[in-house]
XYZ file of C-alpha atoms in Angstrom:
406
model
C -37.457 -12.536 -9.302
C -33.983 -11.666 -10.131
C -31.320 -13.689 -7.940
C -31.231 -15.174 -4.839
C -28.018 -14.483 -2.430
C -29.076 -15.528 0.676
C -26.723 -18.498 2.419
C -23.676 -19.270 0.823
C -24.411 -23.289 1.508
C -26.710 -22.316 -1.703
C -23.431 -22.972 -3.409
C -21.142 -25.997 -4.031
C -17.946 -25.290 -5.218
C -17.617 -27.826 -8.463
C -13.634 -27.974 -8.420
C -11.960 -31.206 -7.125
C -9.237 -30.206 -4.613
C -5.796 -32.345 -4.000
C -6.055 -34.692 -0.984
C -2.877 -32.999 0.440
C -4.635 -29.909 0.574
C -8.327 -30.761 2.004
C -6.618 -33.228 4.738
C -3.421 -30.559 5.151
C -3.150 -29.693 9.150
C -4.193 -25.982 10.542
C -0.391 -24.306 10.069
C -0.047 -25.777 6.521
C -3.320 -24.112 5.934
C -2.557 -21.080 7.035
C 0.643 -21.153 4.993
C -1.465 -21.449 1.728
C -3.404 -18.620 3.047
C -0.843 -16.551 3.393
C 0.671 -17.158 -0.048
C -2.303 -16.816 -1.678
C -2.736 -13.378 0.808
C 0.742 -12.621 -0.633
C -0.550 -13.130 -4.254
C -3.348 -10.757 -4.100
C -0.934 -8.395 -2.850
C 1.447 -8.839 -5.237
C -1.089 -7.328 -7.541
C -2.683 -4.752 -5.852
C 0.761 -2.929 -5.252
C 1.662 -3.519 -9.072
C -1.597 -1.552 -10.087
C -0.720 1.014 -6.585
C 2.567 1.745 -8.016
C 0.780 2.663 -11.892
C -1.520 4.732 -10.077
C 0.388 6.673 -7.735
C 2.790 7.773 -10.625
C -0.475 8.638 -13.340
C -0.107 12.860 -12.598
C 3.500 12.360 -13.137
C 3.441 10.576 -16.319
C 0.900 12.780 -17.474
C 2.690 15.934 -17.526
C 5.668 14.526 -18.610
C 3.755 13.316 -21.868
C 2.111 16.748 -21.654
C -1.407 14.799 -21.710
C -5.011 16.949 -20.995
C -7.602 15.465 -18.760
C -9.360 14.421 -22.590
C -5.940 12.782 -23.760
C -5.384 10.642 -20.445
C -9.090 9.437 -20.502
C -8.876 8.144 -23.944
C -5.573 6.275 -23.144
C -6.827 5.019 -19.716
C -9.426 2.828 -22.550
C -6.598 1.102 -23.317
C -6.928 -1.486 -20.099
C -10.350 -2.395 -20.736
C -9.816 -3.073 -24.525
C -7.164 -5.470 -23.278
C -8.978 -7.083 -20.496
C -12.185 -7.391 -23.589
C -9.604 -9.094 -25.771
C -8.690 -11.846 -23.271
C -11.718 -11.910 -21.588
C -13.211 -14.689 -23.361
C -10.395 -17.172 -23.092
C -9.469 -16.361 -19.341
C -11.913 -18.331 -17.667
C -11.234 -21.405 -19.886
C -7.754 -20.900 -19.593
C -7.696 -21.041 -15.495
C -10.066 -24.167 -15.967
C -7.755 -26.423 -18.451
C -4.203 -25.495 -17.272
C -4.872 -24.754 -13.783
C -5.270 -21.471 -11.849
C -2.046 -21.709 -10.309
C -0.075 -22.060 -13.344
C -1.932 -19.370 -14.716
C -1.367 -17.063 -11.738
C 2.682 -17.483 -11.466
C 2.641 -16.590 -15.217
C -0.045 -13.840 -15.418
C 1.963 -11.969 -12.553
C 5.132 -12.569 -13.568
C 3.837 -10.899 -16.711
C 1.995 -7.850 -15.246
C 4.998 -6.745 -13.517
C 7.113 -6.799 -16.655
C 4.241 -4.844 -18.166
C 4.524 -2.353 -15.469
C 8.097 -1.984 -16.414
C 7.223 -1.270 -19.276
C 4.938 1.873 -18.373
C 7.639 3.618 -16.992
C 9.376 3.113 -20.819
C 6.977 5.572 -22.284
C 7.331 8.169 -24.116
C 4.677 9.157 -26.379
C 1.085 9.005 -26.123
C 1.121 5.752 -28.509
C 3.720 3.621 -26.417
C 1.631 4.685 -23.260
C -1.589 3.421 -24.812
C 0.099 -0.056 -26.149
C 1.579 -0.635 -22.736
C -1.851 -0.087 -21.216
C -3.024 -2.384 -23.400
C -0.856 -5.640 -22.079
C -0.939 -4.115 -18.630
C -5.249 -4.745 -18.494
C -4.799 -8.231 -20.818
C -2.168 -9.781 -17.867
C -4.116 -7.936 -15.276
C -7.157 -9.898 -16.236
C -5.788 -13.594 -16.359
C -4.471 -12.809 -13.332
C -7.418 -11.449 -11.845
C -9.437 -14.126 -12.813
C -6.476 -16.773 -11.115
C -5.826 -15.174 -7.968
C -9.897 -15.024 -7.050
C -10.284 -18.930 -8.264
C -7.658 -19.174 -5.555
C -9.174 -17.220 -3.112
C -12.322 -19.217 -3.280
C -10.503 -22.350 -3.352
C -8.562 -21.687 0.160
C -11.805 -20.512 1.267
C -13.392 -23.962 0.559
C -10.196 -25.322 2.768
C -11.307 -23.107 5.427
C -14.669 -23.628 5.502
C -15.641 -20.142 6.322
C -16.138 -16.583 4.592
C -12.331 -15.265 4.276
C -12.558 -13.789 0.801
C -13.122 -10.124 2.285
C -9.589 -10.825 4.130
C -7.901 -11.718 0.662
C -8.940 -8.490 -1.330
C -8.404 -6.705 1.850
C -4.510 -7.515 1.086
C -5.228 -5.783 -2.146
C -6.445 -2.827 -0.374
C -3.442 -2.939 1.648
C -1.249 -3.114 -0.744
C -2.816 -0.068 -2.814
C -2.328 2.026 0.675
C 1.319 0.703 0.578
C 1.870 1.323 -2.716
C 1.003 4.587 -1.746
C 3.279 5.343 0.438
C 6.092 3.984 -1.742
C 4.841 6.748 -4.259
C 5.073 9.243 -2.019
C 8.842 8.203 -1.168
C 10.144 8.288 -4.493
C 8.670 11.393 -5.415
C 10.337 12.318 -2.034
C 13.583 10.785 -3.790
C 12.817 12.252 -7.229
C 13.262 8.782 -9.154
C 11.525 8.499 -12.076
C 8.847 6.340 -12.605
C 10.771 4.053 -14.497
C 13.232 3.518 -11.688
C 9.853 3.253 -9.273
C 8.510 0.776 -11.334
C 11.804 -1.060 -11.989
C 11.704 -1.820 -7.610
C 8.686 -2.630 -7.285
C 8.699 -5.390 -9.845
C 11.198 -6.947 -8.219
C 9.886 -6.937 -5.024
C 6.742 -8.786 -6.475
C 8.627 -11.256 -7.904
C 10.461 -12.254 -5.158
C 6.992 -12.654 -3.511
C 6.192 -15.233 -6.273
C 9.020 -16.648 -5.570
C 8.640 -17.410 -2.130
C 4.885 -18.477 -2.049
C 3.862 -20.397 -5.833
C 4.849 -23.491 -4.109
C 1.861 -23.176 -1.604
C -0.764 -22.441 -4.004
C -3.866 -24.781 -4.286
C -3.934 -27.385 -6.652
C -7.444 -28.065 -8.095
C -9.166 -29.959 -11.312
C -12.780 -28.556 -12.128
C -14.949 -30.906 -12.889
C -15.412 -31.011 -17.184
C -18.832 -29.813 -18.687
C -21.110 -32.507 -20.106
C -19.689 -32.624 -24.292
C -23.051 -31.493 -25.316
C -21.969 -28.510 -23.895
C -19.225 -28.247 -24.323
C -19.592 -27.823 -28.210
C -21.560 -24.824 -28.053
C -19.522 -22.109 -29.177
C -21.638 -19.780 -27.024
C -23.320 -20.343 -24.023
C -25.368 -17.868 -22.338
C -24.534 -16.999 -18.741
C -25.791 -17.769 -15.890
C -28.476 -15.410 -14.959
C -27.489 -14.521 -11.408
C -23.551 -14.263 -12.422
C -24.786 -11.216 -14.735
C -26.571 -9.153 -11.993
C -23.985 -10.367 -9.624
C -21.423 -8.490 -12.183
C -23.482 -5.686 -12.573
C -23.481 -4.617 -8.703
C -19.515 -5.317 -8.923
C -19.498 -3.207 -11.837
C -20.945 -0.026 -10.200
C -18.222 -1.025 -7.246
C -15.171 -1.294 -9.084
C -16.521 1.947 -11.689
C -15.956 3.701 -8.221
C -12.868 2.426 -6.844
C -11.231 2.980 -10.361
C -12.114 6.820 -9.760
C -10.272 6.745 -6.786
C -7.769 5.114 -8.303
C -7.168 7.091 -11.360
C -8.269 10.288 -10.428
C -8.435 10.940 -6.776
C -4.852 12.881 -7.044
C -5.866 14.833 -10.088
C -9.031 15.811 -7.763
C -6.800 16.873 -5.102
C -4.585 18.606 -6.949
C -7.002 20.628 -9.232
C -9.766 21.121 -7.499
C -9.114 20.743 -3.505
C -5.907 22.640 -4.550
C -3.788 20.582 -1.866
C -0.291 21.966 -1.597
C 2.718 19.597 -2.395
C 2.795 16.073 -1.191
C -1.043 16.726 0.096
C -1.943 16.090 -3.314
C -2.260 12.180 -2.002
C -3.986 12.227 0.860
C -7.119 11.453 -0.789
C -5.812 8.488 -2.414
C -3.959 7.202 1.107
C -7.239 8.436 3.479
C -9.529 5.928 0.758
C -7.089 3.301 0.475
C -6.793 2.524 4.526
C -10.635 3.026 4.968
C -10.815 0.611 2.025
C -7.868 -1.655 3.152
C -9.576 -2.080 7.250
C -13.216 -2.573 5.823
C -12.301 -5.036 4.258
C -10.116 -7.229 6.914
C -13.320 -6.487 9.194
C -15.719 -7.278 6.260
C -15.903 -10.849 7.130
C -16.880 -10.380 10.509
C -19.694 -7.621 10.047
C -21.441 -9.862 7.204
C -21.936 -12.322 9.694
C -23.359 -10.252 11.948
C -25.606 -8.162 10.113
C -25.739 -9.944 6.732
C -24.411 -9.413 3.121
C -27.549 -7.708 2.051
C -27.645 -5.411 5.114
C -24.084 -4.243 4.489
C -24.003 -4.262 0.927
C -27.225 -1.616 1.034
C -25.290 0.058 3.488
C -22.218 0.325 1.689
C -23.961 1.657 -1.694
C -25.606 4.710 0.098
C -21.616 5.109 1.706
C -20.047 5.638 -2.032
C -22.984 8.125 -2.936
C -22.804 10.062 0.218
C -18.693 10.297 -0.287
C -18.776 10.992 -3.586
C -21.443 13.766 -3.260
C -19.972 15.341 -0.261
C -16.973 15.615 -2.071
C -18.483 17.802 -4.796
C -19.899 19.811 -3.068
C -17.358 20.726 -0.454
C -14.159 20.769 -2.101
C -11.864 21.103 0.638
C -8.784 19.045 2.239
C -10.899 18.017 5.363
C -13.952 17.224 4.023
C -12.553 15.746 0.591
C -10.493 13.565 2.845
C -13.507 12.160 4.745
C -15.850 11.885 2.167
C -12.921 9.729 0.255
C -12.432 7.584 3.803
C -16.273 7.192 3.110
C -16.110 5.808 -0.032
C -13.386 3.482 0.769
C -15.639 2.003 3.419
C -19.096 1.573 1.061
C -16.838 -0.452 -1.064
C -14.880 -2.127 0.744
C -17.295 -5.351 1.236
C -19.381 -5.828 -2.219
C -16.686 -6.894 -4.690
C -15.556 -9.818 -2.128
C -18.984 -10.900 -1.428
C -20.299 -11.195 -4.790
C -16.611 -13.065 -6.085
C -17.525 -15.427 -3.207
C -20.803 -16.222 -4.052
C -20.232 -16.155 -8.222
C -16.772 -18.930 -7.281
C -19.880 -21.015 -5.701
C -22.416 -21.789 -8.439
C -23.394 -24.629 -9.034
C -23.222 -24.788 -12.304
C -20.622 -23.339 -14.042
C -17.077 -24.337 -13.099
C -15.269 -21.935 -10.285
C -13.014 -19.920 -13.235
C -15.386 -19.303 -15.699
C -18.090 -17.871 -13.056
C -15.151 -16.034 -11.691
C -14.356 -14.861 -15.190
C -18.193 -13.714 -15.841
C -18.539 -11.897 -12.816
C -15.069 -10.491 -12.132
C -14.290 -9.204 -15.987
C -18.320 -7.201 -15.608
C -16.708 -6.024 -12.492
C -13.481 -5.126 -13.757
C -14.690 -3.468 -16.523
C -16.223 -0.780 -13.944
C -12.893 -0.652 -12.568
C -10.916 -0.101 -16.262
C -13.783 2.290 -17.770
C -14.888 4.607 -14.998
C -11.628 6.111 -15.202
C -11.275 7.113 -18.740
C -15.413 7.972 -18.768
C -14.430 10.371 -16.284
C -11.989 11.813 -17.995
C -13.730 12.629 -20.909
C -17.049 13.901 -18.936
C -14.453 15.829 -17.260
C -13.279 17.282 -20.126
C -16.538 18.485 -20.758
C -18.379 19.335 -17.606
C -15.494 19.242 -15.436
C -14.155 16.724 -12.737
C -16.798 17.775 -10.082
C -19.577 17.013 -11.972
C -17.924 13.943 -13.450
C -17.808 12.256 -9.796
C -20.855 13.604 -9.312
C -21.798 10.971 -12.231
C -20.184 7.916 -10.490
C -21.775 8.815 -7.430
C -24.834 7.506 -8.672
C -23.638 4.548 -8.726
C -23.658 3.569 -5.109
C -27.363 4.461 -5.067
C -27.653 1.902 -7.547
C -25.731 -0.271 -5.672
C -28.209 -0.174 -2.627
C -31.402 -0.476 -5.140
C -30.081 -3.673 -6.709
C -29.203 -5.292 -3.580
C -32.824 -4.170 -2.105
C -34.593 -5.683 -5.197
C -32.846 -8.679 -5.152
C -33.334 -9.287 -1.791
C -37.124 -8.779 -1.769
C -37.663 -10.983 -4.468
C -35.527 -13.627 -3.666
């Protein structure tokens, strides 16, 4: 028997919120929503506006395929450096606190992207840009679950689905300044400040909560092993995000060299997954109700592979296009549903589950890219997503087995 993921009344979140909020009336509930909505956005469009500029930034630092993947590492060796203090971190001081200060941080990081200019500056700004992105990854979903225990129904799909929308937006702002010919500097240099007027407009409507403290037996242990379920749960959102990070990263490159799409074509890939991605996942909470998470999780796995794999082996603007909108879909749902269920154990405070399961996630998200690039150095890009189309299969398998044996 693996893990069980049936009913989310399995779970009992541990953390202890304010009064103010758990007796707070239906509009002042929705206001928190919205600001934590806002805060999820916030950070989607930061990592958007990277992404839409990476073709740009890699011919003006005259990078090959090889060269960009071994840079791209630079994210996950940041998120691996903070990754064992994030959890712990959102737990002592707060996830709110942590939040306002982690985003504030990854914009100014972002900022400092479009400074680059060597292969070595590019790397080192990578670096902080994956160690901010982290803490506030790990915040902004301890949020998410918290407003969804205000709620008292599934909403979590709607929060990352303002991610989505935001990476579809951020989109679009790409394509205007490259419309505008600003440099990615002066791209990045707008955006932050748009994101930090949105902190500054919502932080006040964040949730306040105290997790409960670990009995001190415990909590003397230097290491303590994880909780089973949190590591399989991470493993399915690691063959998720491993995907979505290829569409991230390397979707344009795709469409530029091998679809050959002419001029500002050269993003429709990118925009056709993000708004597949961004609608499944405002619809996500409905459908799991109806048909279940297993059900649509299965579904969504065999969705990735059949995306991926139809766009290898018909390498055209039409069908590239709809095999991306495919992949958007397939993962639309998973990474929401297993955040919900990991912010839910029972056992281990709301952060630090977050922090297992979200930084085995993210590191799908931070490593498929540069994998790719290096496989596609080698065998070339086709057969590279070829490679992370596996990984929906996988996807469907682990969600199959767990379910069975549950």
């Amino acid at each position: 028997m693996l893990i069980n993921i049936n009913p989310l009344s399995l779970f009992q979140t541990k953390a202890k919120i304010k009064k103010v909020f758990r007796e707070a009336k239906a509009s002042y509930l929705n206001r928190i929503r919205f600001a934590v909505g806002m805060f999820y956005f916030g950070m989607g469009l930061s990592f958007a506006t990277w992404a839409s500029r990476i073709p740009d930034i890699k011919s003006a630092l005259h990078l090959t395929e090889g060269d960009l993947g071994s840079i791209l590492f630079a994210l996950p060796v940041g998120q691996l450096i903070v990754m064992p203090f994030s959890g712990k971190m959102v737990t002592k001081f707060g996830s709110h606190r942590i939040l306002i200060f982690s985003l504030i941080m990854y914009v100014l990081c972002l900022i400092n992207l479009g400074l680059a200019t060597t292969a070595l500056q590019l790397s080192l700004g990578l670096f902080l840009f994956g160690l901010f992105g982290n803490l506030a990854n790990i915040a902004v979903n301890t949020q998410g679950v918290y407003t969804e225990v205000l709620f008292k129904k599934t909403i979590m799909s709607s929060f990352h689905g303002m991610w989505s929308f935001a990476g579809f937006t951020g989109a679009l702002v790409g394509l205007g300044m490259l419309a505008l010919n600003l440099s990615p500097l002066h791209h990045f240099i707008i955006v932050a400040g748009i994101v930090l007027l949105m902190v500054a407009f919502n932080f006040k409507f964040l949730v306040r909560a105290k997790e409960k403290k670990k009995p001190k037996e415990e909590g003397k242990k230097l290491f303590v092993k994880p909780d089973t379920a949190l590591l399989w749960l991470g493993v399915i959102g690691f063959c998720s995000m491993a995907s979505e990070g290829v569409m991230f990263d390397w979707s344009g490159v795709y469409f530029k060299d091998i679809v050959k799409a002419p001029g500002p074509l050269v993003v429709l890939g990118y925009t056709s997954f993000m708004i597949m991605m961004a609608s499944g996942r405002f619809l996500g909470d409905g459908l799991i109700n109806k048909f279940g998470r297993e059900r649509v999780m299965q579904i969504s796995g065999v969705m990735i592979s059949a995306g991926l794999f139809t766009a290898v082996f018909l390498p055209y603007i039409i069908p590239c296009t709809i095999a991306f909108m495919f992949v958007g879909l397939g993962v639309a749902t998973i990474v929401p549903t297993v955040y919900s269920i990991a912010g839910k154990n029972p056992t281990v405070p709301a952060g630090e589950a977050l922090t297992i399961v979200s930084s085995v996630s993210f590191l799908g998200f931070l490593m498929g890219p540069p994998v790719i690039g290096h496989i596609a150095q080698s065998f070339g890009l086709q057969f590279s997503f070829a490679f992370i189309g596996i990984f929906g299969v996988l996807i469907a398998f682990m969600v199959s087995k767990i379910r069975t044996s549950a």
